[in-house]
Coordinates of C-alpha atoms in Angstrom, one line a residue:
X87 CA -86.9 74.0 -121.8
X88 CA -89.1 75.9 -124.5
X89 CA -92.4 77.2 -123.6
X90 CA -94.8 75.4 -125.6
X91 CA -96.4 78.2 -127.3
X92 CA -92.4 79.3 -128.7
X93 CA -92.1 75.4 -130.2
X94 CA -95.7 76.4 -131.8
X95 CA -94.6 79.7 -133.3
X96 CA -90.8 78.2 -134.2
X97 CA -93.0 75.5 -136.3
X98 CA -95.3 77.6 -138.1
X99 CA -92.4 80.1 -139.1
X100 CA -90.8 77.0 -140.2
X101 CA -93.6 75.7 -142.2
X102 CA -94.9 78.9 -144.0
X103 CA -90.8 79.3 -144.8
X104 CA -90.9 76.4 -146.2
X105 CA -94.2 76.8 -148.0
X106 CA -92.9 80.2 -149.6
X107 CA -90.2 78.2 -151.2
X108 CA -92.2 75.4 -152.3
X109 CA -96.1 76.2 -152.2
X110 CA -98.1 72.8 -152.8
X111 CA -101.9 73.0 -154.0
X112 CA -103.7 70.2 -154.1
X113 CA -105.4 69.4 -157.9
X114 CA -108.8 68.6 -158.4
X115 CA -108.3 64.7 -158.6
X116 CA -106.5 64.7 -154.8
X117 CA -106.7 65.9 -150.8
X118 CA -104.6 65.3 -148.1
X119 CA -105.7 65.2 -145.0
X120 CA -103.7 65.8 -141.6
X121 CA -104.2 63.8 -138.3
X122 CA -102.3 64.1 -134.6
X123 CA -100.5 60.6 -135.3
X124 CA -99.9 57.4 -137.2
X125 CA -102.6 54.3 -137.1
X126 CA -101.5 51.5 -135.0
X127 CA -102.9 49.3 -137.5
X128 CA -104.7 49.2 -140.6
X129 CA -106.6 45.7 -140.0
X130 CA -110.2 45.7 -140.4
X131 CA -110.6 43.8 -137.3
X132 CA -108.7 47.1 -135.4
X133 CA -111.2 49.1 -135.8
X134 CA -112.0 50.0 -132.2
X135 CA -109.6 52.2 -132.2
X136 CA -110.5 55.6 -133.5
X137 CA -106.8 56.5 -135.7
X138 CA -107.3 53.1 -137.3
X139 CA -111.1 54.0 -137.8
X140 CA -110.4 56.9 -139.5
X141 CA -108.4 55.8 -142.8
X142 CA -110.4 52.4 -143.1
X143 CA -113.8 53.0 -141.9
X144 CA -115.9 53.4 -145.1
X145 CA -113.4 54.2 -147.1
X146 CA -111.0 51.1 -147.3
X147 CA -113.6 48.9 -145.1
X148 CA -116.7 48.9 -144.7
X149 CA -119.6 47.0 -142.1
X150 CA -123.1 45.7 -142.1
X151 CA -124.6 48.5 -141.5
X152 CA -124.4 52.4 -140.4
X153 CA -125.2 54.5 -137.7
X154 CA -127.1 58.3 -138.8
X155 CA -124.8 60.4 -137.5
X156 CA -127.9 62.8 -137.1
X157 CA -129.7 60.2 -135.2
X158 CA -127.8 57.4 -134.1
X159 CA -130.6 55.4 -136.5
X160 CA -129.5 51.8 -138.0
X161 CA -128.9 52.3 -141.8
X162 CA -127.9 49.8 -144.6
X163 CA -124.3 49.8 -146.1
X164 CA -123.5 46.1 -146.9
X165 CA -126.9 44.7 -145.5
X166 CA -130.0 46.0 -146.7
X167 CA -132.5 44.6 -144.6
X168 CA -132.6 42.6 -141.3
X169 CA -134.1 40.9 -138.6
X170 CA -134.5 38.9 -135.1
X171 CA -135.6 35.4 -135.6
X172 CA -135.6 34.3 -132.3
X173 CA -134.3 35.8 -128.7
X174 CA -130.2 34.0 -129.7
X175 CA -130.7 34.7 -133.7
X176 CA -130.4 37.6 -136.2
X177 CA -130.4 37.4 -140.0
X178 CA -129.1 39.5 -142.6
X179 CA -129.6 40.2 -146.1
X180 CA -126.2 41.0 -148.2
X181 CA -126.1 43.6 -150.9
X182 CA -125.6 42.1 -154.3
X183 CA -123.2 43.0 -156.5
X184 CA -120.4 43.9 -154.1
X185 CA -116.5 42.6 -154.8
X186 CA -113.7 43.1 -152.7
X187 CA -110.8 45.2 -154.2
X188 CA -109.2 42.0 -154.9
X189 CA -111.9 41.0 -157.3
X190 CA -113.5 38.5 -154.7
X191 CA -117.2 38.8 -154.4
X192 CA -118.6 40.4 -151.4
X193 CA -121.0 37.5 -149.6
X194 CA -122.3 35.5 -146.8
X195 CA -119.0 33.0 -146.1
X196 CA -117.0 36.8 -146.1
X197 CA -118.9 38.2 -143.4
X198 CA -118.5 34.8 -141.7
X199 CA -114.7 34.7 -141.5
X200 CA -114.8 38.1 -140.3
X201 CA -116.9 37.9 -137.8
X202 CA -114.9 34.4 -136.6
X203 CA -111.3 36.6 -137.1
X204 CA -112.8 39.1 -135.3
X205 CA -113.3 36.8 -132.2
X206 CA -110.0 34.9 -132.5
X207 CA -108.7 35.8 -128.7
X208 CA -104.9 35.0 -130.3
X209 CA -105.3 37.9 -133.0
X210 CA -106.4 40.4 -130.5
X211 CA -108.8 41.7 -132.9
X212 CA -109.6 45.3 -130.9
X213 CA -113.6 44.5 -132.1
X214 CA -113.5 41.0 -130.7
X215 CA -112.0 42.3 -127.5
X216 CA -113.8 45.6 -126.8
X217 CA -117.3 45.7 -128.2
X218 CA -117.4 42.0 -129.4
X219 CA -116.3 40.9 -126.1
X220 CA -118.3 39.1 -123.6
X221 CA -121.2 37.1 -125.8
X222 CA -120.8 33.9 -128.3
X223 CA -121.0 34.9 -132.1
X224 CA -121.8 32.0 -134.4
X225 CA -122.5 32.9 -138.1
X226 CA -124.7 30.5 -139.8
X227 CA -124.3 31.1 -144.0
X228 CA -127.8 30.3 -145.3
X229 CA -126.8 31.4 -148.5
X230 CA -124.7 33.4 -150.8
X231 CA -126.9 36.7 -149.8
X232 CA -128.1 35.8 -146.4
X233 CA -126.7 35.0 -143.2
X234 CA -127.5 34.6 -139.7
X235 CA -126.1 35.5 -136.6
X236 CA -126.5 33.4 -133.3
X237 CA -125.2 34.6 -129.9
X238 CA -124.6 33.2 -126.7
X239 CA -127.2 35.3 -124.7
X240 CA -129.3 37.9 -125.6
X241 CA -127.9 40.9 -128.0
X242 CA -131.4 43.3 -128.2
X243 CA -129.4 45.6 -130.3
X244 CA -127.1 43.6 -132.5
X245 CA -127.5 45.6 -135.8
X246 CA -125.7 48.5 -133.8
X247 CA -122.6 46.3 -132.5
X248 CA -122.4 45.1 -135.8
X249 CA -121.8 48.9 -137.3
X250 CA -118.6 48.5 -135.4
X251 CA -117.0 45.3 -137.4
X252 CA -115.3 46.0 -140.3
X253 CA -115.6 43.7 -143.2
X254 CA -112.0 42.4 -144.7
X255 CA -111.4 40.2 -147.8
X256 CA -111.8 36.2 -147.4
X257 CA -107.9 36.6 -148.4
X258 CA -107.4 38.1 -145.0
X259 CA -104.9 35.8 -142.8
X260 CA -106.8 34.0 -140.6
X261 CA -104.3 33.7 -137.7
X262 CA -102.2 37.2 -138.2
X263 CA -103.0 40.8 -138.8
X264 CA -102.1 42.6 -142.1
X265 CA -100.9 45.9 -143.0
X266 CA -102.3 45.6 -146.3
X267 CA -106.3 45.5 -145.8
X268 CA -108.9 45.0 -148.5
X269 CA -112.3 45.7 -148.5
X270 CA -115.5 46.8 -150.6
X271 CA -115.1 50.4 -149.8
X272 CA -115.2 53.0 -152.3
X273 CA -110.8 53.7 -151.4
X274 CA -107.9 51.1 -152.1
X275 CA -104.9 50.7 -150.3
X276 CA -102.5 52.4 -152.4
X277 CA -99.4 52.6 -150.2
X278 CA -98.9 52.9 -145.9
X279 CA -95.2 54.5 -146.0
X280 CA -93.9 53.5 -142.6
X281 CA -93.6 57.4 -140.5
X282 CA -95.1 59.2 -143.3
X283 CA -98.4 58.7 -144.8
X284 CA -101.2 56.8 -145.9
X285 CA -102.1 56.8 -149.2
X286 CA -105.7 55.8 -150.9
X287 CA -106.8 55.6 -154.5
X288 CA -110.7 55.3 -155.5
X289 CA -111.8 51.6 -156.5
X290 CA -113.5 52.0 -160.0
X291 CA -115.4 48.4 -158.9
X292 CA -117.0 50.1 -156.1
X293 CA -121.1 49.6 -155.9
X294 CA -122.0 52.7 -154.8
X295 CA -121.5 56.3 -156.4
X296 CA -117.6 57.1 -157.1
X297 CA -116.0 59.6 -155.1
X298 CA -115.3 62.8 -156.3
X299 CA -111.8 63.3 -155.2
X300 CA -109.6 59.6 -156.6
X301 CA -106.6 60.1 -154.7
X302 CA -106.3 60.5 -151.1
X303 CA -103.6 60.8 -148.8
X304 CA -103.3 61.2 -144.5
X305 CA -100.5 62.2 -143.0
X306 CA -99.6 63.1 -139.5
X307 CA -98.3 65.6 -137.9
X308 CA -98.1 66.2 -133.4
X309 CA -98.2 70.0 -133.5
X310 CA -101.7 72.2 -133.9
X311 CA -100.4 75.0 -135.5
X312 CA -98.3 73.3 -138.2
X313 CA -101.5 71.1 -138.9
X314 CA -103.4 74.2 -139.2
X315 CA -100.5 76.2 -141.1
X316 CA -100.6 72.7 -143.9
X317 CA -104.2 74.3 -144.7
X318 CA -103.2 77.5 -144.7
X319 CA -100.5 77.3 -147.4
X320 CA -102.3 74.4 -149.3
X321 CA -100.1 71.2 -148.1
X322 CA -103.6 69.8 -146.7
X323 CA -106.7 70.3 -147.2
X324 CA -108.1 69.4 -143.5
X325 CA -106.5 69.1 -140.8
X326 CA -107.9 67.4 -137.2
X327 CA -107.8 69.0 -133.7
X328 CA -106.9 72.3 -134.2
X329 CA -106.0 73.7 -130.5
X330 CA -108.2 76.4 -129.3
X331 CA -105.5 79.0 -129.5
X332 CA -105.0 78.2 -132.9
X333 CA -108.3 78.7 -134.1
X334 CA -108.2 82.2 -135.9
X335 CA -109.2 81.6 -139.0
X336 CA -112.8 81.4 -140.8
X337 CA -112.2 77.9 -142.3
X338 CA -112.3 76.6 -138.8
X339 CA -115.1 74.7 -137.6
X340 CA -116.1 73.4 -134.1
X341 CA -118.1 70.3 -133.4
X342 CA -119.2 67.9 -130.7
X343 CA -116.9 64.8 -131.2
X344 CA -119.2 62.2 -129.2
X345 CA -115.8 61.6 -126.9
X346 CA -115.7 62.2 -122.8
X347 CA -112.3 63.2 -121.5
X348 CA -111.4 61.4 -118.1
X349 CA -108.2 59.7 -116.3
X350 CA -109.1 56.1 -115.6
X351 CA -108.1 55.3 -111.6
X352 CA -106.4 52.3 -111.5
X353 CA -108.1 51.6 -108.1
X354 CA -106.9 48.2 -106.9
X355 CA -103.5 49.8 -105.9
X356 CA -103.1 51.7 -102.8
X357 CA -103.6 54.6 -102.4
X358 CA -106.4 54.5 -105.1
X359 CA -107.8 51.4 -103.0
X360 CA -109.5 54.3 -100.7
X361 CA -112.4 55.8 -101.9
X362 CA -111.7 58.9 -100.1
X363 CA -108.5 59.4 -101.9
X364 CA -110.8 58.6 -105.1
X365 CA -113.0 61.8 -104.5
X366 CA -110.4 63.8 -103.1
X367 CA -108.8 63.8 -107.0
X368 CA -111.9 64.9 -108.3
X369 CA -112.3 67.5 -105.9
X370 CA -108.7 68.7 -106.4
X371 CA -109.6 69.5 -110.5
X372 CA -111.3 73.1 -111.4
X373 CA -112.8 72.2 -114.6
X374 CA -114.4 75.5 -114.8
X375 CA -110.8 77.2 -115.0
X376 CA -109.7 74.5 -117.4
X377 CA -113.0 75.9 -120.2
X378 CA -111.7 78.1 -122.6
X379 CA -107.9 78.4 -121.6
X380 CA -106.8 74.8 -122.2
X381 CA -110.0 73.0 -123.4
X382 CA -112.8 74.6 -125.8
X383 CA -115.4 77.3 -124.5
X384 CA -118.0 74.7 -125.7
X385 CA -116.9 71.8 -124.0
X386 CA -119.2 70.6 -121.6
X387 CA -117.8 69.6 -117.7
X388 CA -118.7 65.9 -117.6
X389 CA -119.7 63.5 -114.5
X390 CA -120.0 60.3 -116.6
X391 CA -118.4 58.7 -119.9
X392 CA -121.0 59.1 -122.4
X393 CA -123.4 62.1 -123.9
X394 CA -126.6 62.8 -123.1
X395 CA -127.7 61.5 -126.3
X396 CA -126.5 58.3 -125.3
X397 CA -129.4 55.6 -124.4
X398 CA -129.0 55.2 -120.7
X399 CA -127.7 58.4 -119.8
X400 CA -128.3 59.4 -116.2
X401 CA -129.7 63.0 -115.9
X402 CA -129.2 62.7 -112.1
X403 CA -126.1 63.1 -111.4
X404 CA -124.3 66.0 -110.4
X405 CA -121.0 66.9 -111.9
X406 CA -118.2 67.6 -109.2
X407 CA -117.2 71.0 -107.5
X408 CA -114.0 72.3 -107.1
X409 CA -113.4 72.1 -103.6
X410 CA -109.8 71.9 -102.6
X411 CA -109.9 72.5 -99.2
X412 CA -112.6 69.3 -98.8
X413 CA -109.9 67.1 -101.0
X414 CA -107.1 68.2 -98.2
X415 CA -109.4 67.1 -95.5
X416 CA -110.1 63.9 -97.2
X417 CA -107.0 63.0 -97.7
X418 CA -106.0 63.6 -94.2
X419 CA -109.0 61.4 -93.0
X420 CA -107.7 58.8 -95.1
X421 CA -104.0 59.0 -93.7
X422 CA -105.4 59.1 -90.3
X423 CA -106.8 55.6 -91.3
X424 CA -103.1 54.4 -92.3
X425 CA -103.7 55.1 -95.8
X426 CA -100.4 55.8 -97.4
X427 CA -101.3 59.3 -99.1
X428 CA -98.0 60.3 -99.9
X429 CA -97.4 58.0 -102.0
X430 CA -96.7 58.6 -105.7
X431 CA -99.1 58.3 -108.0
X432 CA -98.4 58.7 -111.9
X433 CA -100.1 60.4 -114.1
X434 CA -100.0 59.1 -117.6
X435 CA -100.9 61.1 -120.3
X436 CA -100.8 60.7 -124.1
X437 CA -99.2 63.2 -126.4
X438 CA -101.8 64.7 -129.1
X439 CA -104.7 62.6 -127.5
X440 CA -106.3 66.1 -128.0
X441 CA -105.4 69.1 -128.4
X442 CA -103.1 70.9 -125.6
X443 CA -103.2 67.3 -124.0
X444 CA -99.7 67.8 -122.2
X445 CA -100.6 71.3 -121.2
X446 CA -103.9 70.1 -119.5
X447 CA -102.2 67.7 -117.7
X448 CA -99.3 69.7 -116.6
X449 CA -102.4 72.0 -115.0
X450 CA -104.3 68.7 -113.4
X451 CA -100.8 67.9 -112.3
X452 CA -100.4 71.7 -110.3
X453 CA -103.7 70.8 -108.8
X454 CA -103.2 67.5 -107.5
X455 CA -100.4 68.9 -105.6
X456 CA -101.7 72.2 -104.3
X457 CA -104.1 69.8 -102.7
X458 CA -101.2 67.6 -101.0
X459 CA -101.1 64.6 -104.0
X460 CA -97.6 63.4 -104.4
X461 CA -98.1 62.8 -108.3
X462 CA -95.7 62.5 -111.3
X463 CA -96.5 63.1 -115.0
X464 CA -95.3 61.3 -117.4
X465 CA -96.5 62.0 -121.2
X466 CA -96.2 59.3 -123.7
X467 CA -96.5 58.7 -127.4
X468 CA -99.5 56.7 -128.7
X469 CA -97.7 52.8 -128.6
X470 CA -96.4 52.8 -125.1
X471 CA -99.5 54.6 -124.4
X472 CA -101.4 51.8 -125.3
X473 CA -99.6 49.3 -123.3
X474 CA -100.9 50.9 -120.6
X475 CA -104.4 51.5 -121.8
X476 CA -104.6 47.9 -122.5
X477 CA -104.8 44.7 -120.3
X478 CA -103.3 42.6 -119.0
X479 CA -101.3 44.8 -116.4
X480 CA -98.5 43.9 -114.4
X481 CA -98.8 43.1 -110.8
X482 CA -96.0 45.4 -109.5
X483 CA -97.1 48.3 -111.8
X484 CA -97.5 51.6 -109.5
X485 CA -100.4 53.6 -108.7
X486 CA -101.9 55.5 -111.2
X487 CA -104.6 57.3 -113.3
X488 CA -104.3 57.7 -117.2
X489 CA -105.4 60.3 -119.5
X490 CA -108.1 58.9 -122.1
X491 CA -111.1 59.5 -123.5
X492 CA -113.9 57.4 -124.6
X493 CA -116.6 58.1 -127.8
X494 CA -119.5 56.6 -127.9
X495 CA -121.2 57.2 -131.7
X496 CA -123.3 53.9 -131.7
X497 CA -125.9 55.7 -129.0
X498 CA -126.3 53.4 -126.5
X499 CA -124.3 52.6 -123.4
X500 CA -123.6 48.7 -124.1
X501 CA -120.7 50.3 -126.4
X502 CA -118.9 51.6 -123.6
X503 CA -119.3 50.3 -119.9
X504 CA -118.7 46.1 -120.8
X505 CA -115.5 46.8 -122.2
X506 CA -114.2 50.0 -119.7
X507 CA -116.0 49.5 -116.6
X508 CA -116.4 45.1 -115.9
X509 CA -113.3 42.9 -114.3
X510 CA -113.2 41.2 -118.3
X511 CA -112.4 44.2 -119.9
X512 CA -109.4 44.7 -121.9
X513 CA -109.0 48.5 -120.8
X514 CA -110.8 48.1 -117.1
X515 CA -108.8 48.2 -114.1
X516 CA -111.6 47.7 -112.4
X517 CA -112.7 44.1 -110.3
X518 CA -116.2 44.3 -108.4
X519 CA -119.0 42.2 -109.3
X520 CA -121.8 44.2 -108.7
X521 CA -121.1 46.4 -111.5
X522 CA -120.4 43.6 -113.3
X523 CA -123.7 41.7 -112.8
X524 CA -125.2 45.2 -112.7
X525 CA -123.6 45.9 -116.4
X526 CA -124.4 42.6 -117.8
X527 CA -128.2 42.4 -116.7
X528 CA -128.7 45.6 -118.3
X529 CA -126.8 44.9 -121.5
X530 CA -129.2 42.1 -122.0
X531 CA -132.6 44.0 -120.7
X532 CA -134.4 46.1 -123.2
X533 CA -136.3 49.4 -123.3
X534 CA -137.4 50.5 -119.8
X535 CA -135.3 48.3 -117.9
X536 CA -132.4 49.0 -120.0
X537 CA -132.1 52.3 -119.8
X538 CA -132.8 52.2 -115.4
X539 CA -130.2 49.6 -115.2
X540 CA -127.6 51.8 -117.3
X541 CA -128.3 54.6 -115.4
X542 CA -128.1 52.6 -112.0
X543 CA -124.6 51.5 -113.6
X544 CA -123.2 55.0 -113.9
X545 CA -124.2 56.3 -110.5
X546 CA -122.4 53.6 -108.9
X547 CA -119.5 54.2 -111.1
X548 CA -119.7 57.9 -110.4
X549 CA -121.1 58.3 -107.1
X550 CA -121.3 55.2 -105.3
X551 CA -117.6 53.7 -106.2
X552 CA -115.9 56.9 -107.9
X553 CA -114.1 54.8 -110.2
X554 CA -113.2 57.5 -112.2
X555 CA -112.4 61.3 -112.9
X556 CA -114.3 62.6 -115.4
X557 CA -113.4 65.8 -116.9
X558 CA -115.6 67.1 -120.5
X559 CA -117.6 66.2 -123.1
X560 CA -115.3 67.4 -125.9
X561 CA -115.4 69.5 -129.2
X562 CA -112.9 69.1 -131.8
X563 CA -112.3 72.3 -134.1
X564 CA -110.8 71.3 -137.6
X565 CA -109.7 73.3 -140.0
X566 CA -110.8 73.0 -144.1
X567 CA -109.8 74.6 -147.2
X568 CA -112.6 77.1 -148.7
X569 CA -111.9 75.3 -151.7
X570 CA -113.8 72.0 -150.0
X571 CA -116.6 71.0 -149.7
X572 CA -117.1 69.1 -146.8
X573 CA -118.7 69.3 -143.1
X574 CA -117.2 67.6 -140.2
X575 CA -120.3 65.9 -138.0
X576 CA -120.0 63.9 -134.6
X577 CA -118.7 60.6 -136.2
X578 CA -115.7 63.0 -137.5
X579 CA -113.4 61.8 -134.4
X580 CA -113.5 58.3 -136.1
X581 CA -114.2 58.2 -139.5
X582 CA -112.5 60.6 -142.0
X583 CA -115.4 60.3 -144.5
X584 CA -113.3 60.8 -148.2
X585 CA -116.4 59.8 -150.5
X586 CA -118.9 62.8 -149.1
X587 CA -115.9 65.3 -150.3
X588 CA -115.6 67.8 -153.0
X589 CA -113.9 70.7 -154.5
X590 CA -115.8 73.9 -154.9

């Protein structure tokens, strides 16, 4: 088998070759833009997931409102002002003014329907079942410009869960999802060739400043250094996770990506039923080796799923050693106990989740079994990937724990533990009820109490329960033509923001 750094040099040969032939420079009126993989979907009520995020998210679609990337600070985009009626009740005022690509006009009864789609458990809506999930949404249209927003129990910070739902046409099938989205954002659908690319074209109806750049284009493409070589030669103008070994050029830039890096324990089969085998896996990891070779320098070792930034961050917890030699004796206690430790547990891992994904968990892989793990890797592209990131799982599925990683942008921990971490979340494999009353009473709590009860949520996910094995808070490095002008900033991961670019 080729070494993976001989595929990366065989593909840039192949690419500048190619480029020497053919060079392609992007015109003043264009950009394209290079990802790791193809959206799943482009529905507006997809938008959960971060490659669907990135084409639509203020550019095809847009929300309610928008989070200061600087901040995290509530800001209009199609609500200008709001407010909290009562405890259940939240009202909104529409921007006027606003059509949908289609020509519809942008109102109250739209916002409606989405919200409803969003929640429809036969769609699947990745919203309606990830940060939507768990409350009653009931939309109330007052009038044209104004609409309210009642829920089930208490949602102190509903303007932020509402940055996260993405606003589709009225003509939007109620009961399926489309391929062929429309929204008020300042980009059209143009064309989504199947395996090739997505391509956008600036709406001349839009209501807020037109974009620079009118035609827009994101392609895909699984290997680093042919995504950086696109740049290089003038095929793309940006281009997403560039691996820290291909990072040699000026016009590469590093930032924090607001995502944590972790495998998810599926814990409710044995051996992952004993704790002890639960610590001994974090114990077996040497993070510190893992900095700088296969992850950035600047990533930070992580001990729970979210930044410090986030709102109810706990400061107090340690982050794990590397201690192999206390991870052999653990797992010896636990088979002295009659807990089957030898048996295998898989390791699934996504391809171009980030960069050198396989190679990091081809290392995590060599540590597990120094330490006596009888583990099995098994890399996966992004759909069959998914089936096993989301619920519902099969009863005779075998132990496991999966590469992931979760980002948090909205600055607060409501947007990641309901839906990760409680026995009704769609990507949980977790079942124990004091996190989940512990999680709910906390999601519902404001200021003080919030942020104790969040913190009490992610010791006992880290320390008291070890549900999971977290590894780094992550920086992505992309690389952009000097020719741009544009500056990748933590929402970067998620949204690809076309209307804030240039040429120079």
């Amino acid at each position: 088998m080729l070494h993976s750094t001989t595929l990366h040099r065989s593909a840039l040969v192949l690419l500048l070759g190619t480029a020497l032939i053919a060079p392609a420079f992007a015109q003043s009126d264009s950009i394209t833009i290079v990802v790791t993989d193809e959206p799943k979907s482009l529905d507006p009520c997809d938008t959960d997931l971060s490659n669907n995020a990135r084409i639509l998210r203020n550019n095809v679609t847009e929300t309610l409102v928008n989070l200061d990337p600087a901040n995290g600070e509530v800001v209009p985009s199609l609500a200008t002002e709001w407010r909290q009626v009562d405890e259940l009740t939240w009202e909104f005022k529409l921007r006027e003014g606003v059509t949908f690509h289609d020509g519809t006009p942008f109102d109250a009864a739209a916002v409606a329907a989405a919200l409803t789609r969003a929640g429809n458990a036969d769609l699947a809506c990745e919203v309606g079942l990830a940060t939507l999930s768990g409350n009653v949404f009931t939309p109330e249209v007052v009038d044209a410009q104004t609409i309210r927003i009642k829920t089930g129990t208490v949602e102190p910070i509903l303007p932020n869960k509402l940055s996260t739902l993405d606003i589709g046409a009225p003509s939007t099938p109620a009961d399926a999802k489309t391929r062929e989205p429309i929204g008020t954002g300042p980009y059209s659908l143009a064309a989504w060739n199947a395996g090739q690319n997505v391509q956008l074209v600036s709406y001349d109806g839009y209501w807020g400043d037109k974009p620079a750049i009118a035609n827009a284009t994101i392609t895909w493409r699984a290997e680093s250094a042919v995504r950086a070589a696109m740049v290089d030669t003038g095929e793309a103008q940006i281009a997403y996770e560039i691996a820290p070994q291909d990072a040699t050029s000026a016009n590469d830039h590093a930032f924090p990506n607001a995502e944590t890096s972790l495998l998810r324990i599926d814990q409710s089969i044995a051996p992952l039923d004993d704790k002890r085998v639960r610590e001994a896996l974090n114990l077996a990891i040497d993070r510190d080796g893992l900095i700088g070779t296969i992850f950035h320098q600047d990533a930070q070792k992580a001990m729970q799923v979210v930044l410090p930034s986030v709102f109810g961050y706990n400061p107090d917890i340690a982050v794990w050693p590397y201690d192999p030699d206390k991870a052999r004796s653990l797992l010896e206690e636990a088979r002295a106990a009659g807990t089957a430790v030898d048996t295998e547990i898989v390791l699934y891992g996504r391809i171009g989740i980030y960069p050198n994904s396989s190679e990091s968990m081809e290392a995590i892989q060599a540590m597990l079994l120094d330490v006596g793990f009888n583990v099995r890797l098994e890399m996966m592209e992004t759909t069959p990937w998914l089936e096993k990131l989301i619920g519902p799982f099969p009863a005779d599925r075998p132990p496991s724990a999966l590469q992931t990683q979760i980002d948090n942008t909205e600055g607060d921990a409501v947007f990641t533990l309901p839906n990760r971490f409680t026995s009704g979340g769609n990507t949980s494999t977790i079942a124990d009820p004091a996190l989940d009353k512990l999680i709910a009473d906390a999601s519902a709590a404001t200021g003080d109490e919030r942020q104790s009860l969040f913190r009490q949520a992610f010791n006992y996910i880290a320390v008291d329960a070890i549900n999971i094995v977290p590894l780094f808070h992550m920086v992505t490095i992309a690389r952009v033509s000097p020719d741009l002008n544009y500056v990748p900033d933590v929402q970067a991961g998620n949204e690809i923001k076309l209307a804030t670019m240039s040429y120079k």
